[in-house]
mmCIF file of C-alpha atoms in Angstrom:
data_model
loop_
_atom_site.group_PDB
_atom_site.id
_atom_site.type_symbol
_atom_site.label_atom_id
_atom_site.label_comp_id
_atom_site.label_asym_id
_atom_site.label_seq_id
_atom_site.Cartn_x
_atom_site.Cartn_y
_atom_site.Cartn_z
ATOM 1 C CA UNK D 26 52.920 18.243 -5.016
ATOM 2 C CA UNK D 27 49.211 17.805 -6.206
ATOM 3 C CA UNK D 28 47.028 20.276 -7.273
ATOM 4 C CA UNK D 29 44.988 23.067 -5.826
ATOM 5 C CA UNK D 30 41.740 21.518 -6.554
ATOM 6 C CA UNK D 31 42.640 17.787 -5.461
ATOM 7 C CA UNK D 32 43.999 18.985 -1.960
ATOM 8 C CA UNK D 33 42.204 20.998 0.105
ATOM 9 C CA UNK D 34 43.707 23.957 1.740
ATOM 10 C CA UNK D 35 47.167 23.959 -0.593
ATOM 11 C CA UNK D 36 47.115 26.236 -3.397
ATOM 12 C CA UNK D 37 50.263 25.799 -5.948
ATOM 13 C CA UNK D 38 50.516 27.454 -8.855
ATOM 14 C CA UNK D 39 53.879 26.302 -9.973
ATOM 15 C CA UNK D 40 56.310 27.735 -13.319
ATOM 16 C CA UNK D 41 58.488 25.161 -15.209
ATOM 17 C CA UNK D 42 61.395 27.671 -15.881
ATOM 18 C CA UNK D 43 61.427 28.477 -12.617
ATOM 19 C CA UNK D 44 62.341 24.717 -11.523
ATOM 20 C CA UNK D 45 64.961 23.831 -14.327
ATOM 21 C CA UNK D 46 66.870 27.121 -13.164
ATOM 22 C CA UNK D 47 67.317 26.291 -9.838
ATOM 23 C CA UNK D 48 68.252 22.918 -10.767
ATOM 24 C CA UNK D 49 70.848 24.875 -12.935
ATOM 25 C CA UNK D 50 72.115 26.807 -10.107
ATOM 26 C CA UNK D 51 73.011 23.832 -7.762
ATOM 27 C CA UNK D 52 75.393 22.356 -10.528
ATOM 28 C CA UNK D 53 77.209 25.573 -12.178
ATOM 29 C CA UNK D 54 77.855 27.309 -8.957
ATOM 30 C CA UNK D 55 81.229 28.090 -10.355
ATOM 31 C CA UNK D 56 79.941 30.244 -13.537
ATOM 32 C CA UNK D 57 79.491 33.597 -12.719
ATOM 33 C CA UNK D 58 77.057 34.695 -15.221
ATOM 34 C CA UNK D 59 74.468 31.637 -13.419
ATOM 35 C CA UNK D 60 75.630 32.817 -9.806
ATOM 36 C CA UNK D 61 74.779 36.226 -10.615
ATOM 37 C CA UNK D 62 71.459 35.675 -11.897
ATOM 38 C CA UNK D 63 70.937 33.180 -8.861
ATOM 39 C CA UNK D 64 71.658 35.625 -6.690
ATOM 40 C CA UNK D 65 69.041 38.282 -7.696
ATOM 41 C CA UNK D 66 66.544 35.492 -7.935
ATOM 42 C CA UNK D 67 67.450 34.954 -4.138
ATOM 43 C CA UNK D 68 67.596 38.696 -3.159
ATOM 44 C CA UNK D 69 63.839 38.759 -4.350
ATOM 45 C CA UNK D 70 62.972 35.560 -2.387
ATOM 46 C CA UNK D 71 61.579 36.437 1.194
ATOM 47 C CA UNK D 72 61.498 33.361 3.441
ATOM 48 C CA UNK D 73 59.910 34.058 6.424
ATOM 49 C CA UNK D 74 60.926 30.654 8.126
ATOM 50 C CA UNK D 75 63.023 30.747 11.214
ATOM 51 C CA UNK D 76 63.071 27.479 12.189
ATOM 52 C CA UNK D 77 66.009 24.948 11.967
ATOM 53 C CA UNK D 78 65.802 21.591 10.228
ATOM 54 C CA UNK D 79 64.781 19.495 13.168
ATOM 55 C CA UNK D 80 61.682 21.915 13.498
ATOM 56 C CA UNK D 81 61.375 21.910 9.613
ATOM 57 C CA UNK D 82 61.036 18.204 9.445
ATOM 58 C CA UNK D 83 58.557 18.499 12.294
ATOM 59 C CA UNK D 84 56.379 20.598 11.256
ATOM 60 C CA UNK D 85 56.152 18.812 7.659
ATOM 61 C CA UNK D 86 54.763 15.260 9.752
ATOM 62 C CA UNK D 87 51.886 17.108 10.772
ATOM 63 C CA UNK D 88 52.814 18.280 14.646
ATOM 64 C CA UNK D 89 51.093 20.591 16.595
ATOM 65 C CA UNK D 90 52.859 23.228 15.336
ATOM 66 C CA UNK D 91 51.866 22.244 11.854
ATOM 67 C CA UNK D 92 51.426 25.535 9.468
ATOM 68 C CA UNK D 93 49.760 25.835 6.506
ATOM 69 C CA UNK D 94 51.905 26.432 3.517
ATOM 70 C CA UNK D 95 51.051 28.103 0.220
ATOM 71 C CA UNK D 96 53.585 28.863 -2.241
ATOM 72 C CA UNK D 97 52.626 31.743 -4.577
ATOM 73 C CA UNK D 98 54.493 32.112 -7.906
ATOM 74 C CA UNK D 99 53.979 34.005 -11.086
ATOM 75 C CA UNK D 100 55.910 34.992 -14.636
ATOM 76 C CA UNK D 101 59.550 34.719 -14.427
ATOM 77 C CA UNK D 102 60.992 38.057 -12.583
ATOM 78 C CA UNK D 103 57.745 39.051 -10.542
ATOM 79 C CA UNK D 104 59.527 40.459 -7.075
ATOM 80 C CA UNK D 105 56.873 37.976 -5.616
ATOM 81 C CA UNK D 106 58.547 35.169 -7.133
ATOM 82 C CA UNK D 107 58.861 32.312 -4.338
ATOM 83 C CA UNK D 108 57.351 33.534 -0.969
ATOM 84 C CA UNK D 109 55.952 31.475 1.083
ATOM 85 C CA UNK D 110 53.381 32.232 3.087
ATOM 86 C CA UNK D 111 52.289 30.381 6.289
ATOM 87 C CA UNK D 112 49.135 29.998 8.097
ATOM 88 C CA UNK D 113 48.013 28.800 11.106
ATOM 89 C CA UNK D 114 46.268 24.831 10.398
ATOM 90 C CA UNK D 115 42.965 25.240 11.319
ATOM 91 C CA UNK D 116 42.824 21.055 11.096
ATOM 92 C CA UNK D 117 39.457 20.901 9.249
ATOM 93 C CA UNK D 118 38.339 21.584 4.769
ATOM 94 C CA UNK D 119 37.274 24.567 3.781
ATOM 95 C CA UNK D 120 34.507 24.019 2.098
ATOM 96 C CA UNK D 121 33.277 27.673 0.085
ATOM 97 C CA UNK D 122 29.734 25.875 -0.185
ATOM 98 C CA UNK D 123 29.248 24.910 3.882
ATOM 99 C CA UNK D 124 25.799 27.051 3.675
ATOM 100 C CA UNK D 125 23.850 24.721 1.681
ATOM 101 C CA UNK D 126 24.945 22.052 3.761
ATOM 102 C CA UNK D 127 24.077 23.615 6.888
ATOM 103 C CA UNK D 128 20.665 23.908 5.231
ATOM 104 C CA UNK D 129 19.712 20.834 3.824
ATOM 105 C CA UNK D 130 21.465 19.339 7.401
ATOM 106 C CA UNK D 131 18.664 21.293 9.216
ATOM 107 C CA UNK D 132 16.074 20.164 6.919
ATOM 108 C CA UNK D 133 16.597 16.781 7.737
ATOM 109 C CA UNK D 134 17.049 17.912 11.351
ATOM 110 C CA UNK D 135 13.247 18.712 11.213
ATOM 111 C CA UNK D 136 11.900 15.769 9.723
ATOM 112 C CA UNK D 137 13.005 13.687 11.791
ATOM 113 C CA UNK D 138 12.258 15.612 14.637
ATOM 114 C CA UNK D 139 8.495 15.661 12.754
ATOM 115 C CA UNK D 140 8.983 11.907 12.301
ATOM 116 C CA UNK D 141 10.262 11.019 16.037
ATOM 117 C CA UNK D 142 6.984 13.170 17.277
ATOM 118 C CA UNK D 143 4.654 11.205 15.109
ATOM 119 C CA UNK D 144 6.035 8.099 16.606
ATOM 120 C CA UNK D 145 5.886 9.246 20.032
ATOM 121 C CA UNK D 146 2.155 10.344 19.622
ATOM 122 C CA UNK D 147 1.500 6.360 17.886
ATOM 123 C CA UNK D 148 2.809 4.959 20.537
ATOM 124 C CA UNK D 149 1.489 6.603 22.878
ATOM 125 C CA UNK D 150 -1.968 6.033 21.575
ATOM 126 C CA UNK D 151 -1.385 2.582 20.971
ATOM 127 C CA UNK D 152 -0.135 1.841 24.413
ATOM 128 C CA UNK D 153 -3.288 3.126 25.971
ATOM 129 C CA UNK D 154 -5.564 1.008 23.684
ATOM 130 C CA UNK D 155 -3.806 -1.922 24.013
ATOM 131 C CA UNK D 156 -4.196 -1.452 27.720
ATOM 132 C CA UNK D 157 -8.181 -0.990 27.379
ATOM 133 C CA UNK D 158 -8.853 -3.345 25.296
ATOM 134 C CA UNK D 159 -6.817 -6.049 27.920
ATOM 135 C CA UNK D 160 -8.537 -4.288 30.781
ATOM 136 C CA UNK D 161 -11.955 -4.817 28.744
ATOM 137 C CA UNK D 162 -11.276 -8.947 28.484
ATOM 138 C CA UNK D 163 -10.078 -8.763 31.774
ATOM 139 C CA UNK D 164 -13.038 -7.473 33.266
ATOM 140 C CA UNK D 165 -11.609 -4.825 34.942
ATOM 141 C CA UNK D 166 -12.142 -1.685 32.613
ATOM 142 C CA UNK D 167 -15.326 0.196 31.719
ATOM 143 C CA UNK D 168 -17.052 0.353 28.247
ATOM 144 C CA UNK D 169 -19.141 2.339 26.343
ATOM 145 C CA UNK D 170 -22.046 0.309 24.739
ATOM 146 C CA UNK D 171 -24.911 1.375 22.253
ATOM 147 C CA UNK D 172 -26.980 -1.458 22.813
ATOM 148 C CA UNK D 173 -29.035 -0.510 20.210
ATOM 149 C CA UNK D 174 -26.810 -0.539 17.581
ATOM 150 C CA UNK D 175 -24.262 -3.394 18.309
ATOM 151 C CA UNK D 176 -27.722 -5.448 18.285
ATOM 152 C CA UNK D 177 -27.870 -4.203 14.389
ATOM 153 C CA UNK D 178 -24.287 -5.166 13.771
ATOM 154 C CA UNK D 179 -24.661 -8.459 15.129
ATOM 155 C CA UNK D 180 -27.716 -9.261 13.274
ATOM 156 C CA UNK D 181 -25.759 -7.632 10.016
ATOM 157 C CA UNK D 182 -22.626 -9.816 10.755
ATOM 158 C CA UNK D 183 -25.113 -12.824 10.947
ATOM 159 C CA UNK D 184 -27.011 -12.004 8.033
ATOM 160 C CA UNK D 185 -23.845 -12.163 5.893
ATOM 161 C CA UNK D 186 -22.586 -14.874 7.254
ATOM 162 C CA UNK D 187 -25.970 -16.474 6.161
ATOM 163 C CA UNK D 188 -25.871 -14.894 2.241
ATOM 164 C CA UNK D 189 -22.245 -16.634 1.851
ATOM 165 C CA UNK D 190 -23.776 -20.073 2.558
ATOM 166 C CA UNK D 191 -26.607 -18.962 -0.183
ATOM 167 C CA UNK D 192 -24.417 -17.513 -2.545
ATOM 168 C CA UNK D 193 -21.900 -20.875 -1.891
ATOM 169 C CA UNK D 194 -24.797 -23.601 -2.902
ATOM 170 C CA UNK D 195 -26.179 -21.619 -5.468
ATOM 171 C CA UNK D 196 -22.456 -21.305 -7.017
ATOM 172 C CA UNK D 197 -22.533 -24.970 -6.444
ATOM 173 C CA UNK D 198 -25.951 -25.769 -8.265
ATOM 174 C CA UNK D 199 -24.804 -23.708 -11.169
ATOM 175 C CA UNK D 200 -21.792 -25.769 -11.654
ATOM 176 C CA UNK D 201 -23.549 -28.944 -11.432
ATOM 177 C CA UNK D 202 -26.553 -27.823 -13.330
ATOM 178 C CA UNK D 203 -23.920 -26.741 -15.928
ATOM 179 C CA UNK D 204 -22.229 -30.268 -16.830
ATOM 180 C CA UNK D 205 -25.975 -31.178 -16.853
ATOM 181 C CA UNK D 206 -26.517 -28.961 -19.878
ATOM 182 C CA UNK D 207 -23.606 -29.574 -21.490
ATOM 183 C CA UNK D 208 -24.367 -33.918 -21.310
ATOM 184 C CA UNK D 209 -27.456 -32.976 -22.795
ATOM 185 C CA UNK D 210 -26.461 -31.508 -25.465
ATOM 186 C CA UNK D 211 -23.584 -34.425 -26.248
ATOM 187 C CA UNK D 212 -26.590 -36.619 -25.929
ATOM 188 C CA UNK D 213 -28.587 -34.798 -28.400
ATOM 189 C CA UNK D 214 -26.090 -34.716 -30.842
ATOM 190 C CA UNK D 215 -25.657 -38.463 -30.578
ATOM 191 C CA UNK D 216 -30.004 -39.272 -30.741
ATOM 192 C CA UNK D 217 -29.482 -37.075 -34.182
ATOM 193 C CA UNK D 218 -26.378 -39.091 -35.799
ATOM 194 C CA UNK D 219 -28.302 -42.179 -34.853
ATOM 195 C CA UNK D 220 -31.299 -41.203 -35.970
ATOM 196 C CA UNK D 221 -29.576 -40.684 -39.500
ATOM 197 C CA UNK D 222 -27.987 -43.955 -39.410
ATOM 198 C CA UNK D 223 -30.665 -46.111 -37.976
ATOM 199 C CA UNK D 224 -33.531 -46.090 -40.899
ATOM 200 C CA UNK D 225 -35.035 -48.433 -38.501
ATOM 201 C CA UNK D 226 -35.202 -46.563 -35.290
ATOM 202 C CA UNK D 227 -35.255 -43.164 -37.170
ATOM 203 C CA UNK D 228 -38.103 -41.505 -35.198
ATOM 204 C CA UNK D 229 -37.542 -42.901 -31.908
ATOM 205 C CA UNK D 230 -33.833 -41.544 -31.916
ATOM 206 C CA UNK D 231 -35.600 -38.150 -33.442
ATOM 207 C CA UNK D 232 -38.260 -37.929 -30.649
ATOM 208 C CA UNK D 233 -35.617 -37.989 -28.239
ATOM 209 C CA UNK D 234 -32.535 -35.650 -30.045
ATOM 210 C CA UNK D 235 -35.467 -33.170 -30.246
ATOM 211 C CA UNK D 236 -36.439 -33.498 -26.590
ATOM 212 C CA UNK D 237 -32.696 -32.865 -25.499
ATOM 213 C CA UNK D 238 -31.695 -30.314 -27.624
ATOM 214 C CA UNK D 239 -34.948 -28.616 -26.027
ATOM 215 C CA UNK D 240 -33.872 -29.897 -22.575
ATOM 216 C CA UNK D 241 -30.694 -28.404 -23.322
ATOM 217 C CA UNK D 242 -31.950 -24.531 -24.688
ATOM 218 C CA UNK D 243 -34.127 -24.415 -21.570
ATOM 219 C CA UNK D 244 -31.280 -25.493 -19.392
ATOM 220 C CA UNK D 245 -29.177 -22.867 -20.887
ATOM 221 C CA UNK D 246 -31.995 -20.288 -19.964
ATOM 222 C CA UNK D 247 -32.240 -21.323 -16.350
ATOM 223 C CA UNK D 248 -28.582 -21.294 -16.129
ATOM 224 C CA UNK D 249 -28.603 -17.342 -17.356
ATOM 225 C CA UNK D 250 -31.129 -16.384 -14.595
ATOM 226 C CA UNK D 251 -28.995 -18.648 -11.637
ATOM 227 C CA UNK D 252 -26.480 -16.721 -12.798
ATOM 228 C CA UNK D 253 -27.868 -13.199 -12.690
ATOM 229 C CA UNK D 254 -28.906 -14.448 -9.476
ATOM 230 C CA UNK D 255 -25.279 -15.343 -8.060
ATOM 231 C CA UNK D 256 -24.518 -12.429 -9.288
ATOM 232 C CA UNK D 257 -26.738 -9.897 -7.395
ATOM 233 C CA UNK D 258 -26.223 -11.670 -4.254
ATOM 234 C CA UNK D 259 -22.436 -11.735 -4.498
ATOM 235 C CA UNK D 260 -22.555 -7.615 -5.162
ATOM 236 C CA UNK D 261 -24.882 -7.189 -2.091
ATOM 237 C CA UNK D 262 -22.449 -9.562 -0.078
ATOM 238 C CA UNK D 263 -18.550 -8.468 -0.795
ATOM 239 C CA UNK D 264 -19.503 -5.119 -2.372
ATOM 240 C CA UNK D 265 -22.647 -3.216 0.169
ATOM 241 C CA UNK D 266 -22.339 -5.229 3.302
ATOM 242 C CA UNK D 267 -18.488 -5.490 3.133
ATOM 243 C CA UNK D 268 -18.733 -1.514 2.949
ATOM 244 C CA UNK D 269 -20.289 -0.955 6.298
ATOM 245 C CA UNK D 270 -18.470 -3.729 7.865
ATOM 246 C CA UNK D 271 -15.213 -1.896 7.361
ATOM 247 C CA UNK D 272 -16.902 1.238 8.421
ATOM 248 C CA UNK D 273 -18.091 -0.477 11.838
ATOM 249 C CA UNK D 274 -14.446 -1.415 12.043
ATOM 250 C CA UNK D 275 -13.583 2.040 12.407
ATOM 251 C CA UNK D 276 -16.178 2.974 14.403
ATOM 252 C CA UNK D 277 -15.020 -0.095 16.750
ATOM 253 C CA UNK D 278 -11.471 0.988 17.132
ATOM 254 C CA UNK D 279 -13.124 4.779 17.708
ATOM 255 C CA UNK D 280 -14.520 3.442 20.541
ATOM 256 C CA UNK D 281 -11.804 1.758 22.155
ATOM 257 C CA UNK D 282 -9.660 5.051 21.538
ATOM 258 C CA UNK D 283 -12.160 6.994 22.979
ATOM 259 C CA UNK D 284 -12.628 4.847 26.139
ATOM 260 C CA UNK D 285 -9.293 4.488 26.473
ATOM 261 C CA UNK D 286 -8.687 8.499 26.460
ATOM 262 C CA UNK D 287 -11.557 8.464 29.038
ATOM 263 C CA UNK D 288 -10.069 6.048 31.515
ATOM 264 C CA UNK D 289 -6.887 7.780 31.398
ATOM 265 C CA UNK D 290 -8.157 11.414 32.156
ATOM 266 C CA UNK D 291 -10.613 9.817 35.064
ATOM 267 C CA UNK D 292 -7.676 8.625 36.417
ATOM 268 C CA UNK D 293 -6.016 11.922 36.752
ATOM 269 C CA UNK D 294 -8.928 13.567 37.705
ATOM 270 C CA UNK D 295 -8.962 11.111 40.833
ATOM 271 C CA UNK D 296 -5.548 12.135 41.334
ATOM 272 C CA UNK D 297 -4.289 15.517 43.759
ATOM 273 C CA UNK D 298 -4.016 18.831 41.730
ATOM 274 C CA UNK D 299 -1.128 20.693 41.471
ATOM 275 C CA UNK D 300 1.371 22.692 39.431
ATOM 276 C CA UNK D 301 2.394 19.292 37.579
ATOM 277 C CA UNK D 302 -1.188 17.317 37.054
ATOM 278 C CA UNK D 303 -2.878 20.172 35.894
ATOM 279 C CA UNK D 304 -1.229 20.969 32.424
ATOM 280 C CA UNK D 305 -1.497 16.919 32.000
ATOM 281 C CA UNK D 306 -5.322 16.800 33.305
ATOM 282 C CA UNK D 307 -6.052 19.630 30.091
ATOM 283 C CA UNK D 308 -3.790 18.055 27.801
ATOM 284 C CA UNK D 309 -5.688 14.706 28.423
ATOM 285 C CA UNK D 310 -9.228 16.847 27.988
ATOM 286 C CA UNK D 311 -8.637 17.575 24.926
ATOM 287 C CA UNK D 312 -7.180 14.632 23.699
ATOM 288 C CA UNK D 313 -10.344 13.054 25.264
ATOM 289 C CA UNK D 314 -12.722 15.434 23.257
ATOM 290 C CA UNK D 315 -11.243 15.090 19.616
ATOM 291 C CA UNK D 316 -11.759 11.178 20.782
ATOM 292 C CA UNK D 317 -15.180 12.180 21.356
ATOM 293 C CA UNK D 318 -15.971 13.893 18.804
ATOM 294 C CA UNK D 319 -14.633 11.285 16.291
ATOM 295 C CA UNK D 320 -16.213 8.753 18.193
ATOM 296 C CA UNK D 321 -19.615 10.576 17.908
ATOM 297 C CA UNK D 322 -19.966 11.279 14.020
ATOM 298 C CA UNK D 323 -18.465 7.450 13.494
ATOM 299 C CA UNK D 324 -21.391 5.754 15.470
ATOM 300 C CA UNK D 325 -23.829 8.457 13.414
ATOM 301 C CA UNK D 326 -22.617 7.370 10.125
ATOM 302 C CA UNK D 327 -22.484 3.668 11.366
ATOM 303 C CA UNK D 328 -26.455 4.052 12.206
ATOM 304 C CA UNK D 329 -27.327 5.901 9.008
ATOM 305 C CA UNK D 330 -25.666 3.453 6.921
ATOM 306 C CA UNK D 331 -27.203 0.183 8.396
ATOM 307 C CA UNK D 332 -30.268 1.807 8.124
ATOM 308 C CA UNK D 333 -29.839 1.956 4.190
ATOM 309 C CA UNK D 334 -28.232 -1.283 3.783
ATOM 310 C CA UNK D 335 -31.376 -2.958 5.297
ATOM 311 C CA UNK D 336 -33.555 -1.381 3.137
ATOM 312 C CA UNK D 337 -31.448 -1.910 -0.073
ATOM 313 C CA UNK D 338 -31.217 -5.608 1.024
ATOM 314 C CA UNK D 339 -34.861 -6.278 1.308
ATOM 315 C CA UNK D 340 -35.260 -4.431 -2.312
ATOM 316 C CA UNK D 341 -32.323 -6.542 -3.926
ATOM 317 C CA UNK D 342 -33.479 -9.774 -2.460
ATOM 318 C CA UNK D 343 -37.032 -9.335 -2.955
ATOM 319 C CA UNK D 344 -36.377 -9.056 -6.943
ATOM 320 C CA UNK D 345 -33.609 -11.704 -6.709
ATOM 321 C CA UNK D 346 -35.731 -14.734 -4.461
ATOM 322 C CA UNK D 347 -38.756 -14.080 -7.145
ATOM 323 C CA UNK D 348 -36.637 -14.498 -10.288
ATOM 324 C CA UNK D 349 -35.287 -17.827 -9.022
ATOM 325 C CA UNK D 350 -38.183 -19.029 -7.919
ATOM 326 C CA UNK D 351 -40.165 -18.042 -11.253
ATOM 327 C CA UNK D 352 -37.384 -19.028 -13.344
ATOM 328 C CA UNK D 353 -36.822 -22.884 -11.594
ATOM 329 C CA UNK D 354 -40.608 -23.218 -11.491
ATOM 330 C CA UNK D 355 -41.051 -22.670 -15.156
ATOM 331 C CA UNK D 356 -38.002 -24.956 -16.107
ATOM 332 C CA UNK D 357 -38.854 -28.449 -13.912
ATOM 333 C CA UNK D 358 -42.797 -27.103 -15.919
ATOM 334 C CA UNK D 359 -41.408 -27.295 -19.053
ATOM 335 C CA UNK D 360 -42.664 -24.189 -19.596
ATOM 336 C CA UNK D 361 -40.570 -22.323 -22.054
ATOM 337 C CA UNK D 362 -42.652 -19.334 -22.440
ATOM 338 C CA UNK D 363 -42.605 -18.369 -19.218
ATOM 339 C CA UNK D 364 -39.028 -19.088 -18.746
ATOM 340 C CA UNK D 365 -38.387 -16.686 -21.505
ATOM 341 C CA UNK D 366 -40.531 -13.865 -20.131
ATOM 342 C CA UNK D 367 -38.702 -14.312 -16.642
ATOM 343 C CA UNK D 368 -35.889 -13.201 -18.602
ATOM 344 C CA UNK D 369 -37.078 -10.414 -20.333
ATOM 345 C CA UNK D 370 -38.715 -9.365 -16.821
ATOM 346 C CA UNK D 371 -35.125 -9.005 -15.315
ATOM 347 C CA UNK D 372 -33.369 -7.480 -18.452
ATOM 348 C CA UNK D 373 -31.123 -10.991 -18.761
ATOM 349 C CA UNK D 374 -29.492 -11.620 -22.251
ATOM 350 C CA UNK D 375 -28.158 -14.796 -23.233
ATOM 351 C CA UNK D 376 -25.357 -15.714 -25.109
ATOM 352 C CA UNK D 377 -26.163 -15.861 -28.677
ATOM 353 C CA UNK D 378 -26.346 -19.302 -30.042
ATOM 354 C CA UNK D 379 -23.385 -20.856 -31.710
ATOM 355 C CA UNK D 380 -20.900 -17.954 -30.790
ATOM 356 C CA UNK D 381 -17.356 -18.756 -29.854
ATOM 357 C CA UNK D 382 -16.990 -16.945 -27.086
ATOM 358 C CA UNK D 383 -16.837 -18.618 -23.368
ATOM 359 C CA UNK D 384 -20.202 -19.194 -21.675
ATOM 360 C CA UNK D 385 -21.588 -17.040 -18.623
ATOM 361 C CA UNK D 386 -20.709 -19.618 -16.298
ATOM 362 C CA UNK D 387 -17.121 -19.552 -17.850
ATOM 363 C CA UNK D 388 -16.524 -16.119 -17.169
ATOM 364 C CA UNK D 389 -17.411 -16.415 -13.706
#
């Protein structure tokens, strides 16, 4: 028979002597001392069992009439000694902590009664946007159009499509202008071992290891103001215009929500009026006006930022356009001065000479 705690609903608390003597008693039935003692033992024993074996066997297979048994036993004389007690089978655990269960059960319950409405509402939504937006390409839906501003998002979708091609070549020139630096300085190095080792030819091979190496310092100073260039154009492109693309996104898919919640409740309204349309018709109202209202603010803070981007543009490409030009004009002039004080106009530090460390264009 296992114990209490391993099966559920059987409760045996069990005495070794008491065992061994009946054990005793079913082999000595002829000593009188043992038959004496077995007899009390069974005076004190109340068996309130009435059925015969056939039922017995029955009832121990688990059949309708199934009881619950629990046999109660303590110390060795105890006038409870061996009764057993039967209940009705109630056919399920019993489980002392049920409570908690119920409650973390009914937790769960909610969220995903929270979870299913949160789906319902998404799909809901999405079904009536998908359904504008086909009606839209169709030709058969209405739409609301600022002509004013989707004229400024067009020309701002334009206009960066136009800075990537910039900011592509002058990537491009960089790189190519880069190898060009970095031959003349392999050829300078070369005009200066031959000058060493050519007595005869010692100043022409000087003239010209001086002219790269200067070819070659200049080059790395228009290659520092390219890059601060690239640079400043690249931030304005994937960082500020980027920014208020993704907010015209939103505003975009505002508006198709919002037309689509204004389709649907001009469609009711179209419709008869009656105990069932009605609670609908204000539902969709007010759906319609938190559409609105989002919709509004959106195509505010869409206006107000294009507004700024445009003028930040013309401010970052103004300084940009006249450092490029400055600094490319002052190279292919061989004027080093000037290249130097374009620099020092824009704030642009060069790596020092001979350090380790990768160049500008490397850590691009």
């Amino acid at each position: 028979m296992s114990a209490a705690g391993e099966a559920p609903g059987l409760t045996v608390h069990s005495h070794p002597a008491t065992a061994e003597m009946h054990a005793r008693d079913s082999e000595s039935d002829s000593e009188e001392p043992v038959m004496a003692e077995a007899q009390a033992r069974d005076s004190a024993a109340e068996i309130p069992v009435t059925s015969n074996g056939e039922d017995m066997k029955h009832m121990m297979t688990g059949g309708p009439t199934l009881k619950e048994t629990r046999i109660v036993s303590s110390s060795y004389g105890n006038p409870s000694e061996g009764i057993i007690e039967a209940e009705t089978y109630r056919g399920g655990l019993k489980n002392a902590q049920s409570g908690p269960v119920v409650i973390t059960d009914e937790i769960s319950k909610n969220i995903a009664l929270e979870k299913l409405e949160q789906m319902k509402k998404w799909s809901i939504s999405t079904y009536k946007c998908t359904r504008q937006v086909l009606s839209e390409k169709l030709g058969r839906g209405s739409k609301t159009v600022d002509l004013e501003l989707e004229s400024q998002i067009e020309i701002l979708r334009e206009t960066k499509r136009k800075y990537e091609n910039l900011l592509r070549l002058a990537r491009q020139m960089a790189s190519q202008f880069y190898q060009v630096v970095q031959t003349q300085r392999q050829l300078g190095d070369v005009f200066g071992e031959l000058s060493v080792k050519s007595p005869e030819l010692h100043e022409e091979f000087g003239y010209n290891a001086e002219t790269q190496k200067l070819l070659c310092k200049n080059g790395e100073t228009l290659l520092g103001a390219i890059n601060f260039f690239i640079a400043s154009v690249n931030t304005l492109v994937n960082k500020t215009i980027e920014d208020t693309l993704i907010a015209v996104k939103q505003y975009e898919n505002a508006r198709i929500e919002y037309d689509a919640y204004r389709t649907d409740l001009e469609e009711l309204n179209l419709g008869p009026r009656d105990a069932v349309t009605i609670p609908k018709i204000e539902q969709s109202q007010q759906q319609f006006q938190i559409h609105k209202e989002r919709f509004d603010k959106l195509r505010t803070s869409v206006s107000i930022k294009l507004k700024f981007l445009d003028e930040n543009k013309i401010k970052v490409m103004h300084n940009q356009l006249l450092l490029f030009h400055n600094a490319v004009s002052a190279y292919f002039a061989g004027n080093q001065h000037q290249l130097e004080q374009v620099l020092k106009q824009f704030h642009i530090k060069l790596k020092a000479p001979g350090s380790d460390g990768p160049s500008w264009l490397e850590e691009q």
